[in-house]
Amino acid sequence: EDQVTQSPEALRLQEGESSSLNCSYTVSGLRGLFWYRQDPGKGPEFLFTLYSAGEEKEKERLKATLTKKESFLHITAPKPEDSATYLCAVLKSGDNTDKLIFGTGTRLQVFP
Amino acid sequence: EPEVTQTPSHQVTQMGQEVILRCVPISNHLYFYWYRQILGQKVEFLVSFYNNEISEKSEIFDDQFSVERPDGSNFTLKIRSTKLEDSAMYFCATSYDRSYEQYFGPGTRLTVT
């Protein structure tokens, strides 16, 4: 069965305290892995796409990496505005289209 | 920056009523999706739509659900006879190609009473 697991479920950081979020997956027909940010009551906001093991992407204080079984989202020197739920989603191939299988997310709170 | 829009932002309906949720995709995108998120749970795939027909649907997407692109711009999700368990956030997403990033709209919060 296809599964995407994120850890930890919740993370509290002091401003400037770097950390990493984990996403592990067992999905057949993997085409890629996406990271999204979701604020309360809003839609997921696209952050990164990773397609192959060893790939890395960076954006401001965020860096995403991918191995064959997991992905990490590294947050360097976070600020309070980085507080959100971070969602990992695996792109699974289908006959005609691909669909996203989401994890439950990591709820990040950054305190000043 | 182009974005996906959805209307209404919040819909309250009584059990058994029909609802239509609307989405305006990013203009040059060809693949359209509906996902839903029950409060406190993960985002779940419902259906994908390409070339004016359903490409794939999940087990959740039963005969009560339908999608269409009636006028070449809007993309709609219809629930024919709503149930209490249909209460959720419904997100429209679009992508340029099947393996490209999917961009999500702000969602419609559906409350069935």
PDB file of C-alpha atoms in Angstrom:
ATOM      1  CA  GLU A   1       0.000   0.000   0.000  1.00  0.00           C
ATOM      2  CA  ASP A   2       1.239   3.463  -0.894  1.00  0.00           C
ATOM      3  CA  GLN A   3       2.235   5.439   2.168  1.00  0.00           C
ATOM      4  CA  VAL A   4       3.749   8.829   2.935  1.00  0.00           C
ATOM      5  CA  THR A   5       4.835   9.471   6.526  1.00  0.00           C
ATOM      6  CA  GLN A   6       6.025  12.768   7.916  1.00  0.00           C
ATOM      7  CA  SER A   7       7.858  13.402  11.168  1.00  0.00           C
ATOM      8  CA  PRO A   8       7.716  15.005  13.558  1.00  0.00           C
ATOM      9  CA  GLU A   9       3.998  15.808  13.674  1.00  0.00           C
ATOM     10  CA  ALA A  10       4.754  19.115  15.365  1.00  0.00           C
ATOM     11  CA  LEU A  11       7.912  21.123  15.881  1.00  0.00           C
ATOM     12  CA  ARG A  12       8.511  24.183  18.026  1.00  0.00           C
ATOM     13  CA  LEU A  13      11.638  26.185  17.296  1.00  0.00           C
ATOM     14  CA  GLN A  14      13.161  29.337  18.625  1.00  0.00           C
ATOM     15  CA  GLU A  15      13.837  31.950  15.974  1.00  0.00           C
ATOM     16  CA  GLY A  16      17.229  31.157  14.426  1.00  0.00           C
ATOM     17  CA  GLU A  17      17.208  27.511  15.572  1.00  0.00           C
ATOM     18  CA  SER A  18      17.765  25.355  12.483  1.00  0.00           C
ATOM     19  CA  SER A  19      16.116  21.950  12.080  1.00  0.00           C
ATOM     20  CA  SER A  20      14.945  19.339   9.581  1.00  0.00           C
ATOM     21  CA  LEU A  21      11.586  17.814   8.696  1.00  0.00           C
ATOM     22  CA  ASN A  22      11.419  14.252   7.402  1.00  0.00           C
ATOM     23  CA  CYS A  23       9.198  12.620   4.788  1.00  0.00           C
ATOM     24  CA  SER A  24       9.532   8.885   4.186  1.00  0.00           C
ATOM     25  CA  TYR A  25       7.562   7.071   1.513  1.00  0.00           C
ATOM     26  CA  THR A  26       6.722   3.717   0.051  1.00  0.00           C
ATOM     27  CA  VAL A  27       4.975   4.418  -3.235  1.00  0.00           C
ATOM     28  CA  SER A  28       4.986   2.364  -6.401  1.00  0.00           C
ATOM     29  CA  GLY A  29       5.274   4.325  -9.611  1.00  0.00           C
ATOM     30  CA  LEU A  30       6.943   7.338  -8.026  1.00  0.00           C
ATOM     31  CA  ARG A  31       7.397  10.207 -10.461  1.00  0.00           C
ATOM     32  CA  GLY A  32       8.522  12.891  -8.060  1.00  0.00           C
ATOM     33  CA  LEU A  33       8.167  14.420  -4.632  1.00  0.00           C
ATOM     34  CA  PHE A  34       6.678  17.815  -3.833  1.00  0.00           C
ATOM     35  CA  TRP A  35       6.876  20.005  -0.773  1.00  0.00           C
ATOM     36  CA  TYR A  36       4.081  22.425   0.037  1.00  0.00           C
ATOM     37  CA  ARG A  37       3.457  24.960   2.751  1.00  0.00           C
ATOM     38  CA  GLN A  38      -0.077  25.277   4.133  1.00  0.00           C
ATOM     39  CA  ASP A  39      -1.291  28.108   6.333  1.00  0.00           C
ATOM     40  CA  PRO A  40      -4.470  27.594   8.416  1.00  0.00           C
ATOM     41  CA  GLY A  41      -7.608  27.653   6.274  1.00  0.00           C
ATOM     42  CA  LYS A  42      -5.624  28.075   3.048  1.00  0.00           C
ATOM     43  CA  GLY A  43      -4.644  25.919   0.110  1.00  0.00           C
ATOM     44  CA  PRO A  44      -1.235  24.248  -0.153  1.00  0.00           C
ATOM     45  CA  GLU A  45       1.400  26.602  -1.539  1.00  0.00           C
ATOM     46  CA  PHE A  46       3.967  24.984  -3.815  1.00  0.00           C
ATOM     47  CA  LEU A  47       7.579  25.073  -2.608  1.00  0.00           C
ATOM     48  CA  PHE A  48       9.730  22.445  -4.358  1.00  0.00           C
ATOM     49  CA  THR A  49       9.701  19.544  -6.768  1.00  0.00           C
ATOM     50  CA  LEU A  50      12.340  16.805  -6.572  1.00  0.00           C
ATOM     51  CA  TYR A  51      12.501  14.130  -9.237  1.00  0.00           C
ATOM     52  CA  SER A  52      15.568  11.992  -8.560  1.00  0.00           C
ATOM     53  CA  ALA A  53      17.668  10.759  -5.641  1.00  0.00           C
ATOM     54  CA  GLY A  54      20.471  13.158  -4.820  1.00  0.00           C
ATOM     55  CA  GLU A  55      18.586  16.188  -6.075  1.00  0.00           C
ATOM     56  CA  GLU A  56      18.516  19.325  -3.908  1.00  0.00           C
ATOM     57  CA  LYS A  57      16.491  22.539  -4.200  1.00  0.00           C
ATOM     58  CA  GLU A  58      16.809  25.751  -2.188  1.00  0.00           C
ATOM     59  CA  LYS A  59      14.591  28.730  -1.594  1.00  0.00           C
ATOM     60  CA  GLU A  60      15.464  31.382   0.974  1.00  0.00           C
ATOM     61  CA  ARG A  61      15.776  29.566   4.331  1.00  0.00           C
ATOM     62  CA  LEU A  62      14.473  26.250   2.992  1.00  0.00           C
ATOM     63  CA  LYS A  63      16.382  23.415   1.361  1.00  0.00           C
ATOM     64  CA  ALA A  64      14.834  20.157   0.186  1.00  0.00           C
ATOM     65  CA  THR A  65      16.756  16.945  -0.473  1.00  0.00           C
ATOM     66  CA  LEU A  66      15.730  13.549  -1.798  1.00  0.00           C
ATOM     67  CA  THR A  67      16.995  10.001  -1.353  1.00  0.00           C
ATOM     68  CA  LYS A  68      15.471   6.773  -2.637  1.00  0.00           C
ATOM     69  CA  LYS A  69      13.289   6.371   0.443  1.00  0.00           C
ATOM     70  CA  GLU A  70      12.930   9.785   2.027  1.00  0.00           C
ATOM     71  CA  SER A  71      13.117  13.513   1.688  1.00  0.00           C
ATOM     72  CA  PHE A  72      14.215  16.192   4.105  1.00  0.00           C
ATOM     73  CA  LEU A  73      13.187  19.807   4.362  1.00  0.00           C
ATOM     74  CA  HIS A  74      15.947  21.731   6.122  1.00  0.00           C
ATOM     75  CA  ILE A  75      15.050  25.064   7.678  1.00  0.00           C
ATOM     76  CA  THR A  76      18.012  27.320   8.392  1.00  0.00           C
ATOM     77  CA  ALA A  77      17.673  30.150  10.903  1.00  0.00           C
ATOM     78  CA  PRO A  78      13.853  30.152  10.789  1.00  0.00           C
ATOM     79  CA  LYS A  79      11.759  33.231  11.408  1.00  0.00           C
ATOM     80  CA  PRO A  80       8.261  33.462  12.934  1.00  0.00           C
ATOM     81  CA  GLU A  81       6.796  33.918   9.448  1.00  0.00           C
ATOM     82  CA  ASP A  82       7.988  30.393   8.594  1.00  0.00           C
ATOM     83  CA  SER A  83       5.342  29.051  10.987  1.00  0.00           C
ATOM     84  CA  ALA A  84       2.985  26.835   8.973  1.00  0.00           C
ATOM     85  CA  THR A  85       2.231  23.207   8.218  1.00  0.00           C
ATOM     86  CA  TYR A  86       4.677  21.704   5.747  1.00  0.00           C
ATOM     87  CA  LEU A  87       3.255  18.997   3.537  1.00  0.00           C
ATOM     88  CA  CYS A  88       5.137  16.345   1.629  1.00  0.00           C
ATOM     89  CA  ALA A  89       3.388  14.781  -1.366  1.00  0.00           C
ATOM     90  CA  VAL A  90       4.531  11.995  -3.646  1.00  0.00           C
ATOM     91  CA  LEU A  91       3.557  12.139  -7.297  1.00  0.00           C
ATOM     92  CA  LYS A  92       2.317   8.686  -8.282  1.00  0.00           C
ATOM     93  CA  SER A  93       1.992   7.712 -11.912  1.00  0.00           C
ATOM     94  CA  GLY A  94      -1.318   6.515 -13.279  1.00  0.00           C
ATOM     95  CA  ASP A  95      -2.444   5.330 -16.695  1.00  0.00           C
ATOM     96  CA  ASN A  96      -3.386   8.797 -17.891  1.00  0.00           C
ATOM     97  CA  THR A  97      -2.419  11.254 -15.193  1.00  0.00           C
ATOM     98  CA  ASP A  98      -0.393  11.471 -12.063  1.00  0.00           C
ATOM     99  CA  LYS A  99      -1.837  12.153  -8.630  1.00  0.00           C
ATOM    100  CA  LEU A 100      -0.433  13.440  -5.376  1.00  0.00           C
ATOM    101  CA  ILE A 101      -0.386  11.273  -2.252  1.00  0.00           C
ATOM    102  CA  PHE A 102       0.048  13.520   0.755  1.00  0.00           C
ATOM    103  CA  GLY A 103       1.524  12.968   4.188  1.00  0.00           C
ATOM    104  CA  THR A 104      -0.203  14.338   7.272  1.00  0.00           C
ATOM    105  CA  GLY A 105       2.232  17.237   7.529  1.00  0.00           C
ATOM    106  CA  THR A 106       4.551  18.739  10.104  1.00  0.00           C
ATOM    107  CA  ARG A 107       3.150  21.707  12.000  1.00  0.00           C
ATOM    108  CA  LEU A 108       6.006  24.147  12.564  1.00  0.00           C
ATOM    109  CA  GLN A 109       5.877  26.959  15.102  1.00  0.00           C
ATOM    110  CA  VAL A 110       8.731  29.428  15.291  1.00  0.00           C
ATOM    111  CA  PHE A 111       8.859  31.679  18.352  1.00  0.00           C
ATOM    112  CA  PRO A 112      10.683  35.023  18.508  1.00  0.00           C
TER     113      PRO A 112
ATOM    114  CA  GLU B   1       1.621  35.734 -10.844  1.00  0.00           C
ATOM    115  CA  PRO B   2      -1.126  33.469 -12.219  1.00  0.00           C
ATOM    116  CA  GLU B   3      -3.174  31.680  -9.593  1.00  0.00           C
ATOM    117  CA  VAL B   4      -6.004  29.219  -9.233  1.00  0.00           C
ATOM    118  CA  THR B   5      -9.209  30.742  -7.911  1.00  0.00           C
ATOM    119  CA  GLN B   6     -12.172  29.001  -6.307  1.00  0.00           C
ATOM    120  CA  THR B   7     -15.726  30.014  -5.460  1.00  0.00           C
ATOM    121  CA  PRO B   8     -17.428  30.118  -3.093  1.00  0.00           C
ATOM    122  CA  SER B   9     -14.961  30.312  -0.224  1.00  0.00           C
ATOM    123  CA  HIS B  10     -17.540  28.816   2.136  1.00  0.00           C
ATOM    124  CA  GLN B  11     -20.700  26.876   1.338  1.00  0.00           C
ATOM    125  CA  VAL B  12     -23.227  25.722   3.901  1.00  0.00           C
ATOM    126  CA  THR B  13     -25.829  23.243   2.709  1.00  0.00           C
ATOM    127  CA  GLN B  14     -28.347  20.830   4.100  1.00  0.00           C
ATOM    128  CA  MET B  15     -27.936  17.096   3.819  1.00  0.00           C
ATOM    129  CA  GLY B  16     -29.345  15.789   0.549  1.00  0.00           C
ATOM    130  CA  GLN B  17     -28.889  19.065  -1.337  1.00  0.00           C
ATOM    131  CA  GLU B  18     -26.779  19.483  -4.457  1.00  0.00           C
ATOM    132  CA  VAL B  19     -23.729  21.733  -4.436  1.00  0.00           C
ATOM    133  CA  ILE B  20     -21.459  22.947  -7.200  1.00  0.00           C
ATOM    134  CA  LEU B  21     -17.952  24.088  -6.420  1.00  0.00           C
ATOM    135  CA  ARG B  22     -16.182  26.195  -9.007  1.00  0.00           C
ATOM    136  CA  CYS B  23     -12.561  26.650  -9.976  1.00  0.00           C
ATOM    137  CA  VAL B  24     -10.805  28.842 -12.515  1.00  0.00           C
ATOM    138  CA  PRO B  25      -7.522  27.162 -13.477  1.00  0.00           C
ATOM    139  CA  ILE B  26      -4.312  28.870 -14.484  1.00  0.00           C
ATOM    140  CA  SER B  27      -4.853  29.756 -18.123  1.00  0.00           C
ATOM    141  CA  ASN B  28      -2.292  27.574 -19.913  1.00  0.00           C
ATOM    142  CA  HIS B  29      -2.677  24.562 -17.649  1.00  0.00           C
ATOM    143  CA  LEU B  30      -4.061  21.369 -19.131  1.00  0.00           C
ATOM    144  CA  TYR B  31      -4.515  19.020 -16.166  1.00  0.00           C
ATOM    145  CA  PHE B  32      -7.088  19.650 -13.471  1.00  0.00           C
ATOM    146  CA  TYR B  33      -7.631  17.982 -10.128  1.00  0.00           C
ATOM    147  CA  TRP B  34      -9.909  18.016  -7.122  1.00  0.00           C
ATOM    148  CA  TYR B  35      -8.627  17.126  -3.671  1.00  0.00           C
ATOM    149  CA  ARG B  36     -10.338  17.322  -0.320  1.00  0.00           C
ATOM    150  CA  GLN B  37      -9.154  17.724   3.260  1.00  0.00           C
ATOM    151  CA  ILE B  38     -11.369  16.734   6.145  1.00  0.00           C
ATOM    152  CA  LEU B  39     -10.589  18.822   9.219  1.00  0.00           C
ATOM    153  CA  GLY B  40      -7.425  17.561  10.898  1.00  0.00           C
ATOM    154  CA  GLN B  41      -6.743  14.950   8.231  1.00  0.00           C
ATOM    155  CA  LYS B  42      -4.496  14.698   5.198  1.00  0.00           C
ATOM    156  CA  VAL B  43      -5.219  16.056   1.751  1.00  0.00           C
ATOM    157  CA  GLU B  44      -6.823  13.309  -0.372  1.00  0.00           C
ATOM    158  CA  PHE B  45      -7.010  12.939  -4.137  1.00  0.00           C
ATOM    159  CA  LEU B  46     -10.523  12.811  -5.600  1.00  0.00           C
ATOM    160  CA  VAL B  47     -10.296  13.069  -9.371  1.00  0.00           C
ATOM    161  CA  SER B  48      -8.149  14.207 -12.280  1.00  0.00           C
ATOM    162  CA  PHE B  49      -9.425  15.656 -15.544  1.00  0.00           C
ATOM    163  CA  TYR B  50      -7.656  16.050 -18.868  1.00  0.00           C
ATOM    164  CA  ASN B  51      -8.795  16.663 -22.411  1.00  0.00           C
ATOM    165  CA  ASN B  52     -12.391  17.089 -21.256  1.00  0.00           C
ATOM    166  CA  GLU B  53     -12.676  13.758 -19.562  1.00  0.00           C
ATOM    167  CA  ILE B  54     -11.916  12.098 -16.248  1.00  0.00           C
ATOM    168  CA  SER B  55      -8.448  10.551 -16.270  1.00  0.00           C
ATOM    169  CA  GLU B  56      -8.476   8.932 -12.873  1.00  0.00           C
ATOM    170  CA  LYS B  57     -10.696   8.885  -9.812  1.00  0.00           C
ATOM    171  CA  SER B  58     -10.320   7.646  -6.275  1.00  0.00           C
ATOM    172  CA  GLU B  59     -12.620   5.335  -4.334  1.00  0.00           C
ATOM    173  CA  ILE B  60     -14.084   8.423  -2.664  1.00  0.00           C
ATOM    174  CA  PHE B  61     -15.305   9.750  -6.021  1.00  0.00           C
ATOM    175  CA  ASP B  62     -18.501   7.729  -6.291  1.00  0.00           C
ATOM    176  CA  ASP B  63     -21.654   8.312  -8.325  1.00  0.00           C
ATOM    177  CA  GLN B  64     -22.605  11.283  -6.161  1.00  0.00           C
ATOM    178  CA  PHE B  65     -19.699  13.251  -7.586  1.00  0.00           C
ATOM    179  CA  SER B  66     -19.197  14.632 -11.077  1.00  0.00           C
ATOM    180  CA  VAL B  67     -16.829  17.068 -12.740  1.00  0.00           C
ATOM    181  CA  GLU B  68     -17.000  19.094 -15.891  1.00  0.00           C
ATOM    182  CA  ARG B  69     -15.522  22.043 -17.698  1.00  0.00           C
ATOM    183  CA  PRO B  70     -18.709  23.621 -19.001  1.00  0.00           C
ATOM    184  CA  ASP B  71     -17.350  26.703 -20.741  1.00  0.00           C
ATOM    185  CA  GLY B  72     -13.674  26.056 -21.386  1.00  0.00           C
ATOM    186  CA  SER B  73     -12.573  28.108 -18.419  1.00  0.00           C
ATOM    187  CA  ASN B  74     -14.378  27.039 -15.242  1.00  0.00           C
ATOM    188  CA  PHE B  75     -13.808  23.590 -13.799  1.00  0.00           C
ATOM    189  CA  THR B  76     -16.589  22.386 -11.520  1.00  0.00           C
ATOM    190  CA  LEU B  77     -17.171  19.688  -8.931  1.00  0.00           C
ATOM    191  CA  LYS B  78     -20.785  18.712  -8.313  1.00  0.00           C
ATOM    192  CA  ILE B  79     -22.008  16.711  -5.358  1.00  0.00           C
ATOM    193  CA  ARG B  80     -25.543  15.560  -6.127  1.00  0.00           C
ATOM    194  CA  SER B  81     -26.847  14.637  -2.701  1.00  0.00           C
ATOM    195  CA  THR B  82     -24.583  15.822   0.078  1.00  0.00           C
ATOM    196  CA  LYS B  83     -23.933  13.783   3.194  1.00  0.00           C
ATOM    197  CA  LEU B  84     -22.641  14.926   6.569  1.00  0.00           C
ATOM    198  CA  GLU B  85     -19.328  13.207   5.841  1.00  0.00           C
ATOM    199  CA  ASP B  86     -18.832  15.384   2.750  1.00  0.00           C
ATOM    200  CA  SER B  87     -18.014  18.298   5.051  1.00  0.00           C
ATOM    201  CA  ALA B  88     -14.432  19.233   4.213  1.00  0.00           C
ATOM    202  CA  MET B  89     -12.183  21.716   2.428  1.00  0.00           C
ATOM    203  CA  TYR B  90     -12.234  21.076  -1.300  1.00  0.00           C
ATOM    204  CA  PHE B  91      -9.184  22.160  -3.253  1.00  0.00           C
ATOM    205  CA  CYS B  92      -8.858  22.557  -6.986  1.00  0.00           C
ATOM    206  CA  ALA B  93      -5.358  22.095  -8.410  1.00  0.00           C
ATOM    207  CA  THR B  94      -3.976  22.526 -11.901  1.00  0.00           C
ATOM    208  CA  SER B  95      -0.749  21.683 -13.691  1.00  0.00           C
ATOM    209  CA  TYR B  96       0.740  22.355 -17.089  1.00  0.00           C
ATOM    210  CA  ASP B  97       1.725  18.737 -17.619  1.00  0.00           C
ATOM    211  CA  ARG B  98       1.013  15.521 -15.769  1.00  0.00           C
ATOM    212  CA  SER B  99       4.373  15.355 -13.980  1.00  0.00           C
ATOM    213  CA  TYR B 100       4.722  19.047 -13.298  1.00  0.00           C
ATOM    214  CA  GLU B 101       3.998  20.815 -10.045  1.00  0.00           C
ATOM    215  CA  GLN B 102       0.333  21.164  -9.164  1.00  0.00           C
ATOM    216  CA  TYR B 103      -0.835  24.596  -8.042  1.00  0.00           C
ATOM    217  CA  PHE B 104      -3.673  24.700  -5.568  1.00  0.00           C
ATOM    218  CA  GLY B 105      -6.501  27.150  -5.129  1.00  0.00           C
ATOM    219  CA  PRO B 106      -7.504  28.627  -1.758  1.00  0.00           C
ATOM    220  CA  GLY B 107     -10.230  26.023  -1.269  1.00  0.00           C
ATOM    221  CA  THR B 108     -13.960  25.916  -0.632  1.00  0.00           C
ATOM    222  CA  ARG B 109     -15.039  25.014   2.867  1.00  0.00           C
ATOM    223  CA  LEU B 110     -18.153  22.848   2.536  1.00  0.00           C
ATOM    224  CA  THR B 111     -20.288  22.428   5.630  1.00  0.00           C
ATOM    225  CA  VAL B 112     -23.156  19.945   5.430  1.00  0.00           C
ATOM    226  CA  THR B 113     -25.744  20.238   8.204  1.00  0.00           C
TER     227      THR B 113
END
